[in-house]
C-alpha positions as CSV (number, residue, x, y, z in Angstrom):
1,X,14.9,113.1,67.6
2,X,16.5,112.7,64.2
3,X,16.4,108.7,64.8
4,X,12.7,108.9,64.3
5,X,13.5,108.9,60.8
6,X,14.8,106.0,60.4
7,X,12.0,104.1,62.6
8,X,9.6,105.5,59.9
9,X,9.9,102.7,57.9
10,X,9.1,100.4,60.6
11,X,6.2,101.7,62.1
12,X,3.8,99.5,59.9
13,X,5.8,97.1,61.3
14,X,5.6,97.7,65.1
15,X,1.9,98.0,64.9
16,X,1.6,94.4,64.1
17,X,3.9,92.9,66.4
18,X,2.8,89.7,68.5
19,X,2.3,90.1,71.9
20,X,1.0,86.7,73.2
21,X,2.4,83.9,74.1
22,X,2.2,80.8,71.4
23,X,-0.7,78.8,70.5
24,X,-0.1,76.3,72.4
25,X,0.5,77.9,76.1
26,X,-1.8,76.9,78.5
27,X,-5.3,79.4,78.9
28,X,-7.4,81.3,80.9
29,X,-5.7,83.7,81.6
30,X,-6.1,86.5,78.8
31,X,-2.4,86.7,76.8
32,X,-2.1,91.0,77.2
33,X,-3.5,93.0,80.0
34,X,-6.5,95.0,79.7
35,X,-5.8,97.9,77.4
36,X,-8.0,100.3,79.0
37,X,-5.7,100.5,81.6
38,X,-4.6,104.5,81.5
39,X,-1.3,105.0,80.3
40,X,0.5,106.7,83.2
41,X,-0.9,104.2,85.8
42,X,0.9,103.3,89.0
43,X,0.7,100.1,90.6
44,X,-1.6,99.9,93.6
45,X,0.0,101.5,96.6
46,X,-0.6,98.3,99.0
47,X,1.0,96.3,96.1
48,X,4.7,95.3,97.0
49,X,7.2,94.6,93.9
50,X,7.8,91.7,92.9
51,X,10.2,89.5,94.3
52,X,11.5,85.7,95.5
53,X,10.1,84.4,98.2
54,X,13.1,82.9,100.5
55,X,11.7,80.9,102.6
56,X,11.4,77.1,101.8
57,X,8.2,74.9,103.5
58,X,8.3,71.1,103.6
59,X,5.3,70.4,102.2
60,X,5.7,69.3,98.4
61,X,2.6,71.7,97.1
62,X,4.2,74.4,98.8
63,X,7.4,73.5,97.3
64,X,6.7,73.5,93.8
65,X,4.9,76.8,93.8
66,X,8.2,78.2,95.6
67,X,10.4,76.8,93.2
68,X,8.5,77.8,90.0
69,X,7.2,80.8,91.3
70,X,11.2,82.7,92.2
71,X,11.9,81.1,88.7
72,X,9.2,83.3,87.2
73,X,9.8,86.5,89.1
74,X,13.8,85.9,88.9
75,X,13.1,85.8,85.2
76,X,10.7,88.8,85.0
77,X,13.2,91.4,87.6
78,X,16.3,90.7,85.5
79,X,14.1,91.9,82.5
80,X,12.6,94.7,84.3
81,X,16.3,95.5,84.6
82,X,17.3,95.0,81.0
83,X,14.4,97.4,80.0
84,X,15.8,100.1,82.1
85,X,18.7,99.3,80.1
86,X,17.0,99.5,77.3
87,X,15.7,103.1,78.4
88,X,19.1,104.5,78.7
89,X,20.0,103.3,75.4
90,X,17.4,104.4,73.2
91,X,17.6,108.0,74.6
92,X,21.5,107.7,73.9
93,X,20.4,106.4,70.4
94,X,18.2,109.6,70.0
95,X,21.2,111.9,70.7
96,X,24.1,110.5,69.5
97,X,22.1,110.2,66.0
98,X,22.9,113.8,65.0
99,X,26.1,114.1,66.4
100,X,29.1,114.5,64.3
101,X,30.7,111.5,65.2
102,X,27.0,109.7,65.6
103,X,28.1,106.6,63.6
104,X,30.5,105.6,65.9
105,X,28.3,106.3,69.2
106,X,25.2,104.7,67.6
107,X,27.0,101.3,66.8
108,X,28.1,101.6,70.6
109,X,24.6,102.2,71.7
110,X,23.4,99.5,69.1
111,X,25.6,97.3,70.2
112,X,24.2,97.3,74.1
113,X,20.6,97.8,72.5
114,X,21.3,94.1,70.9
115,X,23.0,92.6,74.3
116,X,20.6,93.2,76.5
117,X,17.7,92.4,74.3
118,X,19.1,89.1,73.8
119,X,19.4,88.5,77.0
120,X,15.8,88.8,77.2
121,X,15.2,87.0,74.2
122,X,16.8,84.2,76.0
123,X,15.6,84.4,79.5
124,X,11.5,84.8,78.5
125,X,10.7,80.6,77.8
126,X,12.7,80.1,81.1
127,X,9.8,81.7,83.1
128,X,7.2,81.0,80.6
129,X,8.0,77.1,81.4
130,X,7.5,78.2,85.0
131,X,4.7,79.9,84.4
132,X,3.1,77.0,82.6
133,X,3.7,74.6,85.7
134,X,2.3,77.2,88.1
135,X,-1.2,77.2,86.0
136,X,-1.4,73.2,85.7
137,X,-0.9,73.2,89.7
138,X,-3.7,75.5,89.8
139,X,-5.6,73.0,87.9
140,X,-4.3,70.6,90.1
141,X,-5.5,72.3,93.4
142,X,-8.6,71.0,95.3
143,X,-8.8,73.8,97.6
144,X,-11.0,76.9,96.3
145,X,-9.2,79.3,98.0
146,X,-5.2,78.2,96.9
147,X,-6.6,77.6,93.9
148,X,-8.1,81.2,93.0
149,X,-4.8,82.7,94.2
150,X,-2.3,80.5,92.6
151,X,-4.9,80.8,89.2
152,X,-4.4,84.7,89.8
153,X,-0.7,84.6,90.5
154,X,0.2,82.5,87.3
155,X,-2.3,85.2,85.2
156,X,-0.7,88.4,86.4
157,X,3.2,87.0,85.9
158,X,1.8,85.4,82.2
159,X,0.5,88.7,81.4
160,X,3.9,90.5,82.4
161,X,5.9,87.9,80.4
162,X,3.3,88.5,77.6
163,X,4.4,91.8,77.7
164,X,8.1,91.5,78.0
165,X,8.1,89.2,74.8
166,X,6.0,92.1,73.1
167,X,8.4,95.0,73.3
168,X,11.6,92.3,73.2
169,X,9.8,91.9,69.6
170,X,9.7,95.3,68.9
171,X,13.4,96.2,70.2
172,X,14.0,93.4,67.8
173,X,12.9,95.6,64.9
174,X,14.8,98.9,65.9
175,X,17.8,97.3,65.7
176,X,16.9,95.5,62.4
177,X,15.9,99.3,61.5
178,X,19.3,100.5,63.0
179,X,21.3,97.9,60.7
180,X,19.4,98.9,57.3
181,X,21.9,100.9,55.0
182,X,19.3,101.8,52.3
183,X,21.3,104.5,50.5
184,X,20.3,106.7,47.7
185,X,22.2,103.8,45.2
186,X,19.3,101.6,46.8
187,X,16.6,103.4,46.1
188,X,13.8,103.1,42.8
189,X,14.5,106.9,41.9
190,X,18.2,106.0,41.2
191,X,17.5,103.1,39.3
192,X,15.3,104.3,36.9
193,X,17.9,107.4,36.4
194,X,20.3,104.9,35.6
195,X,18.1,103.8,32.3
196,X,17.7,107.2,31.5
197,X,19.3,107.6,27.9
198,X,21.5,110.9,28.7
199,X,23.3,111.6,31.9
200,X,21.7,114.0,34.9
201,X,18.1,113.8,33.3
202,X,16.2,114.3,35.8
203,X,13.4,112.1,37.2
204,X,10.6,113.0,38.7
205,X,9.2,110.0,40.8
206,X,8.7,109.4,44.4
207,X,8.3,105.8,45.6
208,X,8.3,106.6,49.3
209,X,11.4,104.6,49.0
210,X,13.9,107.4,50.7
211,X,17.2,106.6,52.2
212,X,17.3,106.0,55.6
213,X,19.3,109.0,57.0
214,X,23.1,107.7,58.5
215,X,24.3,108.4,61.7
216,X,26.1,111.9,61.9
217,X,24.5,112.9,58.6
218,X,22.0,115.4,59.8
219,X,22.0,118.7,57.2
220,X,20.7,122.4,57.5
221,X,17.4,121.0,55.6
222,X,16.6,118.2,58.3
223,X,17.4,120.4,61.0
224,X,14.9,122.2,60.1
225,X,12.0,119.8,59.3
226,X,9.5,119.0,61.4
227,X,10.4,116.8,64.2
228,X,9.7,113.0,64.4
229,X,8.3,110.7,67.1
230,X,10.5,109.1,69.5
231,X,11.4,105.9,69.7
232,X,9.8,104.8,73.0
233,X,7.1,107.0,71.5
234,X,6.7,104.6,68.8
235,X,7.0,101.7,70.8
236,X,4.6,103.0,73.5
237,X,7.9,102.3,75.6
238,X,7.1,103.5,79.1
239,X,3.2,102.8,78.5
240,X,4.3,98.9,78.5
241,X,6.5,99.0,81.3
242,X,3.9,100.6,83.3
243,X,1.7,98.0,82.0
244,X,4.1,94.9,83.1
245,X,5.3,96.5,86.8
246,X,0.9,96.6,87.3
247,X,0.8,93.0,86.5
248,X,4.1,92.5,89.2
249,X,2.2,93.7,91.2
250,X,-0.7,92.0,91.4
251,X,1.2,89.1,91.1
252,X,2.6,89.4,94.2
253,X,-0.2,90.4,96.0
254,X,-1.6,87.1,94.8
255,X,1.3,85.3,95.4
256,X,1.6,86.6,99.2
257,X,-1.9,84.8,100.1
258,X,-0.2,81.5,98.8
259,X,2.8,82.0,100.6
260,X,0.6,83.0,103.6
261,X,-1.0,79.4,103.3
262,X,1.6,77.8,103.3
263,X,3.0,79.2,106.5
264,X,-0.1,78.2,108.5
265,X,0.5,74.8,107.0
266,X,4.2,74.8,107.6
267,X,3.4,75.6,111.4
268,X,0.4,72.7,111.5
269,X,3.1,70.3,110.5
270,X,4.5,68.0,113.1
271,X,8.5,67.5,113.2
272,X,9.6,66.2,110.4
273,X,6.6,65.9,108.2
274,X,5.5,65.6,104.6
């Protein structure tokens, strides 16, 4: 828990963090999902995870939505895999912090906190690009019913990548907050005693302008203070994954009466056709 300290300073931060996508991605579909949904919610039971679809249809509308949809969901599982990831290693970042030999286990953990959010960092336009073509074939589409479910398929994985590039953001800033060596020789307190006149004077002024507490440096007198948030409970960790497997799921549920489509058409379809 001692790692909350050093988040502290970044908290002002998090709160502000973007979560939607830029300016110019394509609408309706609302950037975040709604935030009334309750914290500890489970998808829908009926709702399968997401997944690819494997099966490839001849017909070039149900083509494209194939190939841009598995590109999206492809995308959005590895990420769902780098956050578990990410799970692991900021609970190991919370442990190792007050350990004796914390410095050298929290630039391990930092290390693999940095790898697997630039992974993500990388992987996010891929599927937004995708996303973007699924919404201007929903556009596209003639046919009410298609065109509801591809409109609510591309909403549902925007809203997911929406939040993947939300808590990619604020990852971004623990591991700014994990690099910041603000020692006492930084601080305003130290400066100004270093004007003072005669050595050891002291001076009494507090700038909320503390050093961020090392790795490993835990005393008596912090392990007695009160403890500090988490953290995921900063970040509202597990409140966003929940948030992104919901819109998965509805996603696919979307995505399955597409797919469904497709295979009526696919069986319509003489030999050989377009």
């Amino acid at each position: 828990m001692r790692f909350g300290l050093a988040l502290a300073s970044a908290a002002i931060i998090l709160a502000a963090a973007p979560g939607g996508a830029a300016a110019g991605d394509p609408t309706p579909a609302p950037t975040l999902a709604p935030v009334g949904l309750p914290p500890a919610a489970a998808p829908p039971e009926r709702a399968a995870p997401l997944k690819v679809i494997e099966r490839l249809y001849v017909t070039s509308y149900c083509s494209r939505f194939i190939r841009h949809f598995n590109v999206a969901a492809n995308v959005l599982i590895a990420n769902d895999q780098h956050l578990e990831h990410t799970s692991s290693d900021l609970d190991a970042l919370e442990a190792d912090y007050v350990k004796r030999d914390g410095a050298l286990l929290v630039y391990g953990d930092r290390n693999r906190l940095i790898e697997e959010v630039g992974a993500m960092m990388h992987s996010i336009p891929q599927g937004q690009v995708a996303v973007d073509d699924l919404l201007a074939q929903a556009h596209a589409t003639k046919d009410t019913a298609r065109r509801e479910a591809l409109q609510t398929t591309a909403s549902q994985l925007q809203r997911s990548i929406d939040r993947q590039r939300a808590v990619t953001f604020d990852l971004s800033n623990v591991i700014h907050v994990l690099m910041d060596k603000h020692t006492i020789a930084d601080t305003d307190e130290y400066h100004i005693a270093e004007t003072m006149p005669y050595p050891n004077m002291p001076v009494i002024v507090h700038t909320l302008d503390d050093p961020v507490p090392e790795p490993g440096s835990t005393d008596a007198a912090q392990a007695l203070a009160p403890q500090p948030a988490s953290a995921k409970m900063v970040l509202q960790f597990d409140r966003q994954r929940s948030l992104i497997a919901h819109a998965e799921s509805q996603a696919a549920i979307a995505a399955a009466s597409v797919e469904k489509s497709c295979v009526v058409e696919d069986r319509q379809l003489p030999p050989g056709g377009n």
